[in-house]
Amino acid sequence: MKKTFALALVLIISSFAAAQLTLGSGGYSMPKKEKPVTSRTLVGQVTDVGDQPLPDAIVYIKDMKTLAIKSYVSQKDGSYRFPALSMNVDYEVYASLKDGKKSSTKKLSQFDGRGDPRINLKIEK
């Protein structure tokens, strides 16, 4: 009787151990949480109304929390980028040319959850 009880106890313990190994190796493990996005990169292109790229346009971005303004000179293809922007701040962005012409001001909301939002800007020449 003692041998039967001991054998049953060993079988129960080993089955629990096997279940733990299965669960720990991905059988029924909890899904891993993705790291929250803490910053984003705004990209876009400055063009004229005919969709021709405007190189050397000055693109301005205004942090609506601190009112700090950063600028970037658009590339040959009219592209621009502002990396490492906070996800918890609203921004305003616009572009201007050396002759004073400028695009309309566009907004990037803190509620826009995209990691790499795209805002294209048009300037009438």
N, CA and C of each residue as an Amber inpcrd file, in Angstrom:
protein
   375
   0.8140000  -1.1800000   0.0000000   0.0000000   0.0000000   0.0000000
   0.8690000   1.2610000   0.0000000   1.9400000   1.2340000   0.8240000
   2.8310000   2.3780000   0.8840000   3.5290000   2.5720000  -0.4570000
   3.8840000   1.4550000  -1.1240000   4.5530000   1.5570000  -2.4190000
   3.6100000   2.1540000  -3.4600000   2.3490000   1.7830000  -3.4630000
   1.3650000   2.2980000  -4.4090000   1.1590000   3.7930000  -4.1920000
   1.0480000   4.1810000  -2.9320000   0.8710000   5.5960000  -2.6050000
   2.0940000   6.4090000  -3.0370000   3.2750000   5.9090000  -2.7780000
   4.5130000   6.5960000  -3.1450000   4.6250000   6.7080000  -4.6670000
   4.2720000   5.6360000  -5.3800000   4.3160000   5.6610000  -6.8350000
   3.3110000   6.6760000  -7.3970000   2.1120000   6.7250000  -6.8490000
   1.0970000   7.6830000  -7.2880000   1.5640000   9.1130000  -7.0220000
   2.1830000   9.3240000  -5.8660000   2.6880000  10.6480000  -5.5170000
   3.7930000  11.0900000  -6.4800000   4.7000000  10.1860000  -6.8280000
   5.7740000  10.4900000  -7.7710000   5.1850000  10.8260000  -9.1450000
   4.1810000  10.0830000  -9.5970000   3.5510000  10.3520000 -10.8880000
   2.8610000  11.7200000 -10.9040000   2.1910000  12.0690000  -9.8320000
   1.5060000  13.3660000  -9.7620000   2.5180000  14.5080000  -9.7920000
   3.5740000  14.3840000  -8.9980000   4.5950000  15.4360000  -8.9470000
   5.2860000  15.5800000 -10.3010000   5.6020000  14.4830000 -10.9580000
   6.2770000  14.5650000 -12.2520000   5.3570000  15.1550000 -13.3200000
   4.0630000  14.8840000 -13.2480000   3.1520000  15.4740000 -14.2350000
   3.0240000  16.9830000 -14.0220000   3.0340000  17.4500000 -12.7640000
   3.0370000  18.8890000 -12.5050000   4.3260000  19.5310000 -13.0110000
   5.4430000  18.8600000 -12.8170000   6.7290000  19.3840000 -13.2890000
   6.7360000  19.4760000 -14.8150000   6.1960000  18.4780000 -15.4910000
   6.1290000  18.4980000 -16.9510000   5.2210000  19.6330000 -17.4310000
   4.1250000  19.8590000 -16.7200000   3.2190000  20.9500000 -17.0820000
   3.9170000  22.2960000 -16.9250000   4.6960000  22.4610000 -15.8810000
   5.4330000  23.7070000 -15.6680000   6.4370000  23.9480000 -16.7910000
   7.1230000  22.9060000 -17.2190000   8.0870000  23.0430000 -18.3070000
   7.3900000  23.4420000 -19.5970000   6.2370000  22.8440000 -19.8590000
   5.4840000  23.1620000 -21.0710000   5.0040000  24.6020000 -21.0400000
   4.4580000  25.0410000 -19.9220000   3.9680000  26.4110000 -19.8150000
   5.1080000  27.4150000 -19.9030000   6.2220000  27.1080000 -19.2970000
   7.3580000  28.0210000 -19.3020000   8.0230000  28.1300000 -20.6550000
   7.8840000  27.1300000 -21.5050000   8.5660000  27.1620000 -22.8050000
   7.6660000  27.6640000 -23.9250000   6.5640000  28.3170000 -23.5810000
   5.7420000  28.9210000 -24.6240000   4.4290000  28.2160000 -24.8580000
   4.1390000  27.1600000 -24.1330000   2.8830000  26.4570000 -24.3320000
   1.6840000  27.3570000 -24.0900000   1.5950000  27.9190000 -22.9070000
   0.4940000  28.8040000 -22.5540000   1.0100000  30.0670000 -21.8720000
   2.1350000  30.5490000 -22.2790000   2.7140000  31.7180000 -21.6220000
   1.9550000  32.9770000 -22.0350000   2.0550000  34.0020000 -21.2170000
   1.4050000  35.2800000 -21.4750000   2.1150000  35.9690000 -22.6410000
   1.3690000  36.6850000 -23.4780000   2.0200000  37.4040000 -24.5770000
   2.9080000  38.5160000 -24.0250000   4.0300000  38.7450000 -24.7130000
   4.9510000  39.7890000 -24.2810000   4.3840000  41.1470000 -24.6600000
   4.5280000  42.0930000 -23.7450000   4.0580000  43.4450000 -24.0110000
   5.0930000  44.1760000 -24.8560000   4.5990000  44.9180000 -25.8560000
   5.5000000  45.7190000 -26.6720000   5.8650000  46.9790000 -25.8990000
   7.0650000  47.4610000 -26.1340000   7.4930000  48.6900000 -25.4820000
   6.6810000  49.8510000 -26.0510000   6.2130000  50.7480000 -25.1990000
   5.4500000  51.8840000 -25.7110000   6.3520000  52.8270000 -26.5030000
   5.7730000  53.4130000 -27.5240000   6.5140000  54.3650000 -28.3430000
   6.6240000  55.6670000 -27.5500000   7.8420000  56.1680000 -27.3590000
   8.0420000  57.3820000 -26.5670000   8.4240000  58.5880000 -27.4140000
   8.8420000  58.3610000 -28.6400000   9.1600000  59.4770000 -29.5270000
   8.7600000  59.1120000 -30.9520000   8.7180000  60.1230000 -31.7780000
   8.3310000  59.9080000 -33.1720000   9.1640000  60.8050000 -34.0710000
   9.1470000  60.4950000 -35.3560000   9.8710000  61.2800000 -36.3500000
   8.8740000  61.7940000 -37.3720000   8.7860000  63.1070000 -37.4860000
   7.9180000  63.7140000 -38.4910000   8.6860000  63.8000000 -39.8010000
   8.0910000  63.2890000 -40.8640000   8.6900000  63.3580000 -42.1950000
   7.6820000  63.9830000 -43.1510000   8.1700000  64.4570000 -44.2720000
   7.2780000  65.0210000 -45.2660000   8.0530000  65.5640000 -46.4410000
   7.3230000  66.2140000 -47.3450000   7.9260000  66.7850000 -48.5430000
   7.2980000  68.1520000 -48.8010000   8.1390000  69.0940000 -49.1900000
   7.6780000  70.4300000 -49.5620000   7.6090000  70.4740000 -51.0850000
   6.4170000  70.8180000 -51.6090000   6.2120000  70.8760000 -53.0600000
   5.4710000  72.1560000 -53.4270000   5.4770000  72.4560000 -54.7430000
   4.6230000  73.5370000 -55.2250000   3.2550000  72.9410000 -55.5500000
   2.3360000  73.7690000 -56.0490000   0.9830000  73.2680000 -56.3120000
   0.9500000  72.2360000 -57.4270000   1.9910000  72.1830000 -58.2560000
   2.0880000  71.1730000 -59.3110000   2.8130000  69.9200000 -58.8500000
   3.0000000  69.7730000 -57.5600000   3.6750000  68.6260000 -56.9360000
   5.1450000  68.4970000 -57.3180000   5.7690000  69.6000000 -57.7270000
   7.2090000  69.6000000 -57.9850000   7.9280000  69.8840000 -56.6640000
   8.9550000  69.1010000 -56.3280000   9.6520000  69.3060000 -55.0570000
  10.3240000  70.6770000 -54.9870000  10.3380000  71.2340000 -53.7920000
  10.9740000  72.5250000 -53.5690000  12.1790000  72.3400000 -52.6490000
  13.3730000  72.2620000 -53.2350000  14.5740000  72.1500000 -52.4010000
  14.8690000  73.4850000 -51.7170000  15.5950000  73.4320000 -50.6380000
  16.0430000  74.6140000 -49.8910000  14.9110000  75.4320000 -49.2760000
  13.7220000  74.8440000 -49.1450000  12.6590000  75.5130000 -48.3940000
  12.9800000  75.3460000 -46.9070000  12.6450000  76.3390000 -46.1260000
  12.8880000  76.2480000 -44.6850000  11.6090000  75.7530000 -44.0290000
  11.7140000  74.6190000 -43.3430000  10.5710000  74.0170000 -42.6670000
  10.7110000  74.3140000 -41.1780000   9.6460000  74.8530000 -40.5970000
   9.6380000  75.2040000 -39.1780000   8.6890000  74.2870000 -38.4280000
   9.0790000  73.8890000 -37.2250000   8.2010000  73.1180000 -36.3580000
   8.1850000  73.7930000 -34.9940000   6.9710000  74.0050000 -34.4820000
   6.7980000  74.7020000 -33.2090000   6.2220000  73.7480000 -32.1760000
   6.9120000  73.6040000 -31.0680000   6.4560000  72.8210000 -29.9220000
   5.4180000  73.6750000 -29.1950000   4.1670000  73.2370000 -29.1630000
   3.1000000  74.0450000 -28.5960000   3.1020000  74.0480000 -27.0630000
   3.9270000  73.2260000 -26.4710000   4.0400000  73.2090000 -25.0050000
   5.0780000  74.2340000 -24.5390000   6.2540000  74.2190000 -25.1630000
   7.3400000  75.1200000 -24.7600000   7.4550000  76.3390000 -25.6720000
   6.7720000  76.3050000 -26.8140000   6.8190000  77.3370000 -27.8460000
   8.1880000  77.4350000 -28.5240000   9.0200000  76.4210000 -28.3330000
  10.3240000  76.3670000 -29.0030000  10.1120000  76.0610000 -30.4810000
  10.9340000  76.6740000 -31.3260000  10.8370000  76.4780000 -32.7730000
  12.1510000  75.9080000 -33.2850000  12.0420000  74.8590000 -34.1090000
  13.2040000  74.2720000 -34.7820000  13.0010000  74.4500000 -36.2810000
  14.0980000  74.4540000 -37.0240000  13.9850000  74.5860000 -38.4790000
  14.8530000  73.5440000 -39.1680000  14.5080000  73.2940000 -40.4240000
  15.2140000  72.3100000 -41.2390000  15.1320000  72.7880000 -42.6810000
  16.2260000  72.7010000 -43.4180000  16.2310000  73.0660000 -44.8370000
  15.9340000  71.8060000 -45.6480000  14.9030000  71.8900000 -46.5000000
  14.4900000  70.7050000 -47.2620000  15.5890000  70.2670000 -48.2310000
  15.6270000  68.9730000 -48.4890000  16.6240000  68.3600000 -49.3690000
  16.2970000  68.6450000 -50.8410000  17.1190000  68.1170000 -51.7440000
  16.9110000  68.3250000 -53.1880000  15.5570000  67.8070000 -53.6580000
  15.0810000  66.7340000 -53.0100000  13.7760000  66.1710000 -53.3850000
  12.6320000  66.8000000 -52.5850000  12.9260000  67.8600000 -51.8310000
  11.9080000  68.5500000 -51.0430000  11.6100000  67.9050000 -49.7040000
  12.3000000  66.8160000 -49.3920000  11.9880000  66.0900000 -48.1550000
  12.5760000  66.7850000 -46.9290000  11.9310000  66.5320000 -45.8000000
  12.4130000  67.0260000 -44.5140000  12.0970000  65.9900000 -43.4460000
  12.7650000  66.1180000 -42.2970000  12.4680000  65.2190000 -41.1740000
  12.8630000  65.8840000 -39.8720000  12.0240000  65.6710000 -38.8660000
  12.2930000  66.1210000 -37.5060000  12.2370000  64.8880000 -36.6060000
  13.3920000  64.3520000 -36.1960000  13.4090000  63.1510000 -35.3490000
  13.2140000  63.4900000 -33.8710000  12.9470000  62.4620000 -33.0870000
  12.8880000  62.5240000 -31.6180000  11.8840000  63.5460000 -31.0960000
  10.6900000  63.5710000 -31.6860000   9.6300000  64.4450000 -31.1850000
   8.8420000  63.7140000 -30.1110000   8.4520000  64.4310000 -29.0830000
   7.6940000  63.8360000 -27.9840000   6.3090000  63.4000000 -28.4600000
   5.8350000  62.3010000 -27.9090000   4.4870000  61.8210000 -28.2200000
   3.4280000  62.6070000 -27.4390000   3.8400000  63.3430000 -26.4070000
   2.9060000  64.0210000 -25.5040000   2.7920000  65.5180000 -25.7710000
   3.1460000  65.9500000 -26.9660000   3.1420000  67.3730000 -27.2940000
   2.4850000  67.5690000 -28.6580000   1.7280000  68.6650000 -28.7910000
   1.2040000  69.0740000 -30.0940000   2.2650000  69.9170000 -30.7920000
   2.3150000  69.8160000 -32.1240000   3.2730000  70.5830000 -32.9130000
   2.5530000  71.2720000 -34.0590000   3.1050000  72.3990000 -34.5080000
   2.6660000  73.0650000 -35.7270000   3.8510000  73.0960000 -36.6780000
   3.5900000  72.8510000 -37.9490000   4.6660000  72.8100000 -38.9410000
   4.2360000  73.5790000 -40.1920000   5.1850000  74.3340000 -40.7550000
   4.9530000  75.0250000 -42.0230000   6.2960000  75.2380000 -42.7100000
   6.2410000  75.5950000 -43.9880000   7.4640000  75.8220000 -44.7670000
   7.4000000  77.1940000 -45.4180000   8.5760000  77.7670000 -45.6470000
   8.6330000  79.0510000 -46.3490000   9.8100000  79.0540000 -47.3160000
   9.6950000  79.9120000 -48.3240000  10.7640000  80.0960000 -49.3050000
  11.5000000  81.3950000 -49.0060000  12.6440000  81.5760000 -49.6430000
  13.4440000  82.7870000 -49.4170000  12.7060000  84.0520000 -49.8430000
  11.7670000  83.9180000 -50.8080000  11.0190000  85.0920000 -51.2710000
   9.8450000  85.4480000 -50.3550000   9.6780000  84.7090000 -49.2590000
   8.6370000  85.0250000 -48.2850000   7.3570000  84.2220000 -48.4230000
   7.1920000  83.4980000 -49.5230000   5.9830000  82.6860000 -49.6810000
   6.0460000  81.5120000 -48.7220000   4.8720000  81.1490000 -48.1650000
   4.8690000  80.0470000 -47.2110000   3.6530000  79.1540000 -47.3840000
   3.7540000  77.9770000 -46.8300000   2.6580000  77.0060000 -46.8690000
   1.6680000  77.3350000 -45.7550000   0.5520000  76.6550000 -45.7840000
  -0.3590000  76.7580000 -44.6500000   0.2520000  75.9920000 -43.4740000
  -0.1800000  76.3300000 -42.2810000   0.3260000  75.6690000 -41.0760000
  -0.4820000  74.4080000 -40.8290000   0.2160000  73.3000000 -40.6320000
  -0.4370000  72.0180000 -40.3400000  -0.1300000  71.6370000 -38.8990000
  -1.0110000  70.8430000 -38.3080000  -0.8320000  70.4390000 -36.9120000
  -0.5590000  68.9490000 -36.8000000   0.3000000  68.6180000 -35.8630000
   0.5590000  67.2310000 -35.4880000   0.1030000  67.0940000 -34.0480000
  -0.9500000  66.3360000 -33.8380000  -1.5510000  66.2070000 -32.5130000
  -0.8560000  65.1470000 -31.6730000  -0.8620000  65.3630000 -30.3640000
  -0.3340000  64.3550000 -29.4560000  -1.1980000  63.0970000 -29.4710000
  -2.4090000  63.1980000 -29.9870000  -3.3000000  62.0430000 -30.0550000
  -3.0870000  61.2240000 -31.3260000  -2.2250000  61.7070000 -32.2080000
  -1.8400000  60.9590000 -33.4100000  -0.7740000  59.9590000 -32.9750000
  -1.1290000  58.6960000 -32.8720000  -0.2420000  57.6760000 -32.3160000
   0.7750000  57.0930000 -33.2770000   0.8260000  57.5850000 -34.5130000
   1.7870000  57.0360000 -35.4730000   3.2160000  57.3620000 -35.0470000
   4.0980000  56.3830000 -35.1830000   5.5000000  56.5920000 -34.8360000
   6.2310000  57.4690000 -35.8310000   5.8350000  57.3940000 -37.0960000
   6.4610000  58.1920000 -38.1520000   5.3840000  58.8800000 -38.9880000
   4.7540000  59.9180000 -38.4360000   3.7140000  60.6020000 -39.2140000
   4.3160000  61.3420000 -40.4060000   3.5060000  61.5340000 -41.4310000
   3.9470000  62.2220000 -42.6500000   3.0320000  63.4180000 -42.8720000
   3.6320000  64.6010000 -43.0200000   2.8850000  65.8150000 -43.3430000
   3.5780000  66.4780000 -44.5310000   2.8950000  66.5010000 -45.6670000
   3.4200000  67.1620000 -46.8580000   2.9330000  68.6080000 -46.8730000
   3.7930000  69.5120000 -47.3240000   3.4920000  70.9400000 -47.3290000
   3.5560000  71.4720000 -48.7570000   2.5720000  72.3240000 -49.1280000
   2.5270000  72.9100000 -50.4740000   2.6800000  74.4250000 -50.3710000
   3.4930000  74.9530000 -51.2820000   3.6940000  76.4000000 -51.3600000
   3.3550000  76.8500000 -52.7730000   2.5180000  77.9010000 -52.8880000
   2.2250000  78.4790000 -54.2080000   3.4010000  79.3410000 -54.6100000
   3.9520000  79.0690000 -55.7950000   5.1030000  79.8590000 -56.2770000
   4.6510000  81.0710000 -57.0380000
